[in-house]
Coordinates of N, CA and C in Angstrom, one line a residue:
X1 N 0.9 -1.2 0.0 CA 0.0 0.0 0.0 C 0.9 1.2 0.0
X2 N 0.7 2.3 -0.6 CA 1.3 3.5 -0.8 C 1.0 4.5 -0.2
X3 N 1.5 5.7 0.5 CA 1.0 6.4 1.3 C 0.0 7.8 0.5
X4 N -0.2 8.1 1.5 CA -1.8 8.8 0.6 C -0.4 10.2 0.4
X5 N -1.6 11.1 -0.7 CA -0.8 11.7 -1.4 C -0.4 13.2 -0.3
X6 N -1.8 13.0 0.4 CA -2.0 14.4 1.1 C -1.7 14.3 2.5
X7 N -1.2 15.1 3.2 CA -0.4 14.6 4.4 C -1.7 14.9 5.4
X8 N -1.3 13.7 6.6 CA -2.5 13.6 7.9 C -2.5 15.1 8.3
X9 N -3.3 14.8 8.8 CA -4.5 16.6 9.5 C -3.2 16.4 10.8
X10 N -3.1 17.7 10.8 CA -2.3 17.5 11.9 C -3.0 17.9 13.7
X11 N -2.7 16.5 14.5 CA -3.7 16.6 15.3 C -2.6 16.5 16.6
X12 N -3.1 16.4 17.9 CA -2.3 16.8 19.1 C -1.9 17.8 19.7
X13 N -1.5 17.7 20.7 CA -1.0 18.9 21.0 C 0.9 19.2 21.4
X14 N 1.5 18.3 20.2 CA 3.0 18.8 19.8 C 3.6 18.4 18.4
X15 N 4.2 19.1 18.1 CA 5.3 18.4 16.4 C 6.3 18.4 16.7
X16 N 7.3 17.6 15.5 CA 9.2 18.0 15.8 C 9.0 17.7 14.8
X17 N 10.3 18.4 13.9 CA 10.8 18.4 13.3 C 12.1 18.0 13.0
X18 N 12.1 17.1 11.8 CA 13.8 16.9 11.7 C 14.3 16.8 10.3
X19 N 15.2 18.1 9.9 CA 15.7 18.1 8.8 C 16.7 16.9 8.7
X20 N 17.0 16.4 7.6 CA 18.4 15.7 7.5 C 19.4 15.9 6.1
X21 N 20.7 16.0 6.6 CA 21.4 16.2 4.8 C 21.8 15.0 4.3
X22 N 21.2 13.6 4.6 CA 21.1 12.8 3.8 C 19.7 11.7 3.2
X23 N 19.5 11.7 2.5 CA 18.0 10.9 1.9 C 18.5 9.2 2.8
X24 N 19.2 8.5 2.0 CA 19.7 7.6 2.5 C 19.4 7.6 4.2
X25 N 19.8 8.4 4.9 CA 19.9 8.4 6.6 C 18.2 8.4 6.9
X26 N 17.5 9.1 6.3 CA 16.4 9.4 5.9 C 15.4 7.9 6.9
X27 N 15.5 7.0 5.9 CA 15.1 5.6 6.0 C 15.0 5.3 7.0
X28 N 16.6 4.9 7.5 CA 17.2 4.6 8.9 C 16.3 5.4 10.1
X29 N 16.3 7.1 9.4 CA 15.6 7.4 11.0 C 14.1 7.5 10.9
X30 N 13.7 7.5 9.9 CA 12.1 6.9 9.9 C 11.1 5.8 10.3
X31 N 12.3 4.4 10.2 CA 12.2 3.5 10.8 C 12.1 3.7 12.1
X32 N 13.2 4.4 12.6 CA 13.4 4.0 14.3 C 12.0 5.0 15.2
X33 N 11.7 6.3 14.1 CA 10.6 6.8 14.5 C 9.2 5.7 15.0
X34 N 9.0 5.6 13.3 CA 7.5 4.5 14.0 C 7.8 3.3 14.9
X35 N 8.9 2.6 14.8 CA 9.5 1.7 15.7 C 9.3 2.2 17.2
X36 N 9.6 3.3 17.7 CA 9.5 3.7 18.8 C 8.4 4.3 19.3
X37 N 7.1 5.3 18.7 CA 6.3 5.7 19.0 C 5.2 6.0 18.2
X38 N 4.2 5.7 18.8 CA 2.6 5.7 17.9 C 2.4 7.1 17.2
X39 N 3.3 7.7 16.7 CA 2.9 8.9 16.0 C 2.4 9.7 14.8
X40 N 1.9 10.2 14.2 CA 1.6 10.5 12.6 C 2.5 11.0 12.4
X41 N 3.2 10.6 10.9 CA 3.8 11.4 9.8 C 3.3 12.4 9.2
X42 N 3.4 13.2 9.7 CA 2.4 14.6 8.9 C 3.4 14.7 7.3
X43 N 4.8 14.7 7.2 CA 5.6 15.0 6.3 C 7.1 14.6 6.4
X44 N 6.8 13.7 5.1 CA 7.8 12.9 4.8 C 8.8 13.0 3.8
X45 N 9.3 13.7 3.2 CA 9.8 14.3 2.0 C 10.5 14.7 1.7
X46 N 11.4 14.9 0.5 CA 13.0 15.4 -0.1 C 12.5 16.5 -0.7
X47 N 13.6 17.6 0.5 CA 13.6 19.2 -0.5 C 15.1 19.5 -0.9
X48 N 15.0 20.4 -1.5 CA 15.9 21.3 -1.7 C 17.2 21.2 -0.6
X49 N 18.4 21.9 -0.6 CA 19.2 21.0 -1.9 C 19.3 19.5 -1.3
X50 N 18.9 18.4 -1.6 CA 19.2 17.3 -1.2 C 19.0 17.2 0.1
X51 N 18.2 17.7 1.1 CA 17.7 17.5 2.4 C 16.5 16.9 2.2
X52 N 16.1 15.7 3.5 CA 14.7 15.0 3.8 C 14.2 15.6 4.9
X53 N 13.1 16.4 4.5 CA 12.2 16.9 5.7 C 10.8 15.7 6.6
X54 N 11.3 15.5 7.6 CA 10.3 14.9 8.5 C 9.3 15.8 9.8
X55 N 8.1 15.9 9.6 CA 7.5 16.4 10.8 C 6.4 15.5 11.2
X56 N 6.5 14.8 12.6 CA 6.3 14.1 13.4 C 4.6 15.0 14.1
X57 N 3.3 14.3 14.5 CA 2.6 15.4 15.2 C 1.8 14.2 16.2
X58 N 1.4 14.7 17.3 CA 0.7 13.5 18.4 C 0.7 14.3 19.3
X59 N 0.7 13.0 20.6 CA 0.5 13.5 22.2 C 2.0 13.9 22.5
X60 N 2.1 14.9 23.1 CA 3.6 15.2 23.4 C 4.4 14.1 24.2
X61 N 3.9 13.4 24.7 CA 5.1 12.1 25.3 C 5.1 11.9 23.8
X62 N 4.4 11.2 23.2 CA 4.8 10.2 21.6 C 5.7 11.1 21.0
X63 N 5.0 12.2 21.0 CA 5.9 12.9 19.9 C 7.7 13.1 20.2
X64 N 8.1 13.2 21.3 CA 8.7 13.4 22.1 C 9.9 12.1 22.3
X65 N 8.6 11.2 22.6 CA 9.6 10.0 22.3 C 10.3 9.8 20.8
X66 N 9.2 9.7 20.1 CA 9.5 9.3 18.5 C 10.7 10.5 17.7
X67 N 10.5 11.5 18.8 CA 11.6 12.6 17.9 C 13.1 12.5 18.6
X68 N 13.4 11.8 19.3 CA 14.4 11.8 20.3 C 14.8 10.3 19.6
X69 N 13.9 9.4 19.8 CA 14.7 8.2 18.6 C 15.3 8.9 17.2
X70 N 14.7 9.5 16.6 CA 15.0 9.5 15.4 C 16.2 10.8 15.6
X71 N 16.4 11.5 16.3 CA 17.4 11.9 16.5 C 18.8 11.0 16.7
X72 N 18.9 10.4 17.2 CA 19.8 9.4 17.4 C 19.7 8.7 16.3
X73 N 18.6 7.5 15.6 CA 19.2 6.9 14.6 C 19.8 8.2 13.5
X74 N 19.5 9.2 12.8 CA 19.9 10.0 12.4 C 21.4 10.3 12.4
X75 N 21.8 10.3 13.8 CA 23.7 10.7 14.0 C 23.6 12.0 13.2
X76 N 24.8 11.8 12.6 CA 25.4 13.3 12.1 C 24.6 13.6 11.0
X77 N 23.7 13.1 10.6 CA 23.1 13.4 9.5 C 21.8 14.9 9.6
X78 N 21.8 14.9 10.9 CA 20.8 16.0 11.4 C 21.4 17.5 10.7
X79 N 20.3 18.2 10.3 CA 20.7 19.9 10.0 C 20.4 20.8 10.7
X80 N 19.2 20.3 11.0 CA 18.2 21.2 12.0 C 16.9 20.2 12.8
X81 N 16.9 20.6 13.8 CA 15.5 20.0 15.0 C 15.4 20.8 15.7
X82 N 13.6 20.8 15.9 CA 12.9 21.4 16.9 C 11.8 20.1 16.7
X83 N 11.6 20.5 18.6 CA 10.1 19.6 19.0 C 9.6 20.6 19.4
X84 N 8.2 21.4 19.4 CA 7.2 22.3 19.8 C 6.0 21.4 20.3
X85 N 6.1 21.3 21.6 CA 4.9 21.3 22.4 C 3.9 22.6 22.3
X86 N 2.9 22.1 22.1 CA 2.1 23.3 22.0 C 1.8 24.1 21.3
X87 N 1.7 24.0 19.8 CA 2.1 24.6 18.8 C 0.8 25.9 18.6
X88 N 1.1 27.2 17.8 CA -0.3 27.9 18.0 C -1.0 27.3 16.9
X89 N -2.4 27.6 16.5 CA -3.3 26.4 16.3 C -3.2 27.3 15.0
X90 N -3.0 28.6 14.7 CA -2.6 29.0 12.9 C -1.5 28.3 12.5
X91 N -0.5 28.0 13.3 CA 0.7 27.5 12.6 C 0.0 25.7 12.1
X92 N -0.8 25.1 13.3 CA -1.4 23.6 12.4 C -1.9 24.2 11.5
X93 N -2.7 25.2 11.7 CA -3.1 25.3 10.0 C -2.7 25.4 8.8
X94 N -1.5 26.1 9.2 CA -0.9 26.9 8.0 C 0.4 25.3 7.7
X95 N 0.3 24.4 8.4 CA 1.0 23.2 7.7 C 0.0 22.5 6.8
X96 N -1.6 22.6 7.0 CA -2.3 22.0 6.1 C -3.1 22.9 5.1
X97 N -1.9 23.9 4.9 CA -2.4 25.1 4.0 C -3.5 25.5 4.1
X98 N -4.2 25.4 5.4 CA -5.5 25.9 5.5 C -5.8 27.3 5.8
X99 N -5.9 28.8 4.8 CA -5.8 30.1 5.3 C -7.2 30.2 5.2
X100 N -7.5 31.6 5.9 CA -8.8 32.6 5.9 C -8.2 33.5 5.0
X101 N -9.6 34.1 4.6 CA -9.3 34.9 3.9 C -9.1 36.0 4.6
X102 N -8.2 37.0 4.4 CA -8.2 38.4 5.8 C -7.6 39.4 4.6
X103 N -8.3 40.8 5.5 CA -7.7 41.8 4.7 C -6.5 42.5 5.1
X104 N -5.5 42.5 4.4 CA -4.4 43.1 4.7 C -4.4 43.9 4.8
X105 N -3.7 44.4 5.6 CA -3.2 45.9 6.2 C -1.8 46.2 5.9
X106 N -0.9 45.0 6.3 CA 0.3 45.5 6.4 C 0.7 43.7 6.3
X107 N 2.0 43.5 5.4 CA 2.5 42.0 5.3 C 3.7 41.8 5.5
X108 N 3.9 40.9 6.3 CA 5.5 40.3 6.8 C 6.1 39.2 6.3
X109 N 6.9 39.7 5.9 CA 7.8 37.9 5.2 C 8.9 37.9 6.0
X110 N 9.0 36.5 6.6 CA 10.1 36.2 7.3 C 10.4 35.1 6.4
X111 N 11.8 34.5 6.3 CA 12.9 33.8 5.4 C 13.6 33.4 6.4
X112 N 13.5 31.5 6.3 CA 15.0 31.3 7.0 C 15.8 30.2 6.3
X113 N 17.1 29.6 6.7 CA 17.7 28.9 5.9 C 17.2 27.1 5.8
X114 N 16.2 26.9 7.1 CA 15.7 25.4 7.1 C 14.5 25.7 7.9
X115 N 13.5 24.9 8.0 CA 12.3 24.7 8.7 C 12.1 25.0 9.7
X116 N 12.8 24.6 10.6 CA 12.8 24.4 12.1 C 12.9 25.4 12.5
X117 N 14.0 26.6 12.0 CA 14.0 28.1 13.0 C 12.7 28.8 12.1
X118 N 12.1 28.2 10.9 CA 11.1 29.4 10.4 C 9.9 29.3 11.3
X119 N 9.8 27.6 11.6 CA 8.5 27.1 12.5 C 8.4 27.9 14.1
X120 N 9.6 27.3 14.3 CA 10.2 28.4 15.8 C 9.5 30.0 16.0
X121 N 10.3 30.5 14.7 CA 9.6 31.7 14.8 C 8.5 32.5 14.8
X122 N 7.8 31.1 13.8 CA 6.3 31.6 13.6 C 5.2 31.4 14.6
X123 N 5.6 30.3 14.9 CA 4.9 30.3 16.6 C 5.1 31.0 17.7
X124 N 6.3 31.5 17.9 CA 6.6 32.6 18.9 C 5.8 34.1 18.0
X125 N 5.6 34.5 16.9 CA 5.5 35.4 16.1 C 3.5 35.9 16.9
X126 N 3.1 33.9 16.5 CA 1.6 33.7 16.4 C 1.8 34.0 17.7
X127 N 1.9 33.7 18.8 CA 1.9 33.6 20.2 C 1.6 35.0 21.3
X128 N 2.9 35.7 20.6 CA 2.9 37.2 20.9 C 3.0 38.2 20.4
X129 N 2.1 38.3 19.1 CA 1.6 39.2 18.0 C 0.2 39.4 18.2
X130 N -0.1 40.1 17.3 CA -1.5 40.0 16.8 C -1.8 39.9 15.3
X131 N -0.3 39.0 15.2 CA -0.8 39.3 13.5 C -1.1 37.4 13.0
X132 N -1.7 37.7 11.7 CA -2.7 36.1 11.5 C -1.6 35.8 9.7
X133 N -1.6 34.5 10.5 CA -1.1 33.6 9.1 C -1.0 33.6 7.8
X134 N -0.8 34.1 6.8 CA -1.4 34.0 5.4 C -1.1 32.9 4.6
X135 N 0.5 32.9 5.1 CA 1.3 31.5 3.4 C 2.1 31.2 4.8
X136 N 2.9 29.6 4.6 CA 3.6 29.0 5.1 C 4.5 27.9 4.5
X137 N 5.6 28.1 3.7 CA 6.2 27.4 2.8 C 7.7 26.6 3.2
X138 N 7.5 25.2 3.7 CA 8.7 24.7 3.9 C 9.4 23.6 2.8
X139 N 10.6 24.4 2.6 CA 11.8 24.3 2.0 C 11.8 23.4 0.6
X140 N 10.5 23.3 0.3 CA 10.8 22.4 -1.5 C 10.4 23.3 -2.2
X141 N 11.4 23.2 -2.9 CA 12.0 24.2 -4.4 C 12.4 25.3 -4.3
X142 N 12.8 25.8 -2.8 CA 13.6 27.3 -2.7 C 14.4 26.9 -2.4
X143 N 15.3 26.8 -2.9 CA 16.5 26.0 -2.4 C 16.9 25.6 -1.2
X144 N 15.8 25.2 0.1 CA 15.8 24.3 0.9 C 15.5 25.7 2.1
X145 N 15.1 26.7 1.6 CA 14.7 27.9 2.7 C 13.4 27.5 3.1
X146 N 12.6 28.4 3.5 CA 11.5 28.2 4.5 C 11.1 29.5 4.5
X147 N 10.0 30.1 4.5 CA 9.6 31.5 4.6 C 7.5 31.1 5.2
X148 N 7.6 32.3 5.8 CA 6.0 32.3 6.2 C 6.1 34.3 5.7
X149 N 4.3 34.1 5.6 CA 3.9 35.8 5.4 C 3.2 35.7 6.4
X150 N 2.8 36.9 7.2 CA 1.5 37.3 7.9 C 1.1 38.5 7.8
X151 N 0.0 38.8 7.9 CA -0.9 40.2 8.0 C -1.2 40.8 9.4
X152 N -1.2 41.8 9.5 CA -1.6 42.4 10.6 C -1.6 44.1 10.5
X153 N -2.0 44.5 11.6 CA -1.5 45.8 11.8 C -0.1 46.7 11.5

């Protein structure tokens, strides 16, 4: 059976993420993921330049467990990780490209070099702003960057 095309709704209340700079390593720490913890695969995939992006989503023990295995089978192959407990509930959205429509006032584009510090920052952004989610693009086909927009005041 082949995995569905569109990635699971992301549900719980934590994700991690784990870039890696090898596809190959990829496997290995995917394995030791489900091997170790009941968690969904929200995103499984090769971006830009030659990095595999993984984001893990569940109950924060699972998630927690499962991202801590897969750190380890991983080794040196890691680029970037973060686990966010608690994520704000625009940032799940904005992983299942789910926007409102809102009227702009004023738009922010933040850019960063991998996932994990754009995710970081968008949640800290969503958390203690007042500004609302628009786009949220991680790292396939920009050369392995990561960028979000938001609106606000």
């Amino acid at each position: 059976m082949s995995a569905p095309d569109t990635p699971s709704p992301v549900t719980g209340p934590a994700l991690a993420i784990i870039e890696l700079a090898s596809l190959a390593r990829a496997a290995v720490t995917l394995d030791a993921i489900v091997k170790r913890a009941p968690v969904h695969l929200h995103t499984t995939e090769r971006v830009s330049p030659g990095k595999f992006l993984i984001i893990l989503v569940g109950g924060v023990a699972e998630v927690d467990e499962g991202f801590r295995a897969g750190i380890a089978a991983a080794d040196d192959a890691v680029v970037a990780e973060l686990f966010l407990p608690q994520p704000h509930q625009s940032l799940r959205m904005g992983l299942e490209s789910t926007f409102s429509k809102l009227a702009v006032e004023s738009l922010g584009i933040f850019e960063t070099y991998n996932a994990c510090s754009s995710v970081l920052a968008l949640d800290t952004a969503l958390k203690s702003t007042g500004v609302d989610l628009v786009a949220l693009h991680l790292c396939s086909g920009v050369g392995g960057k990561a960028y979000w927009t938001v609106s606000g005041e």
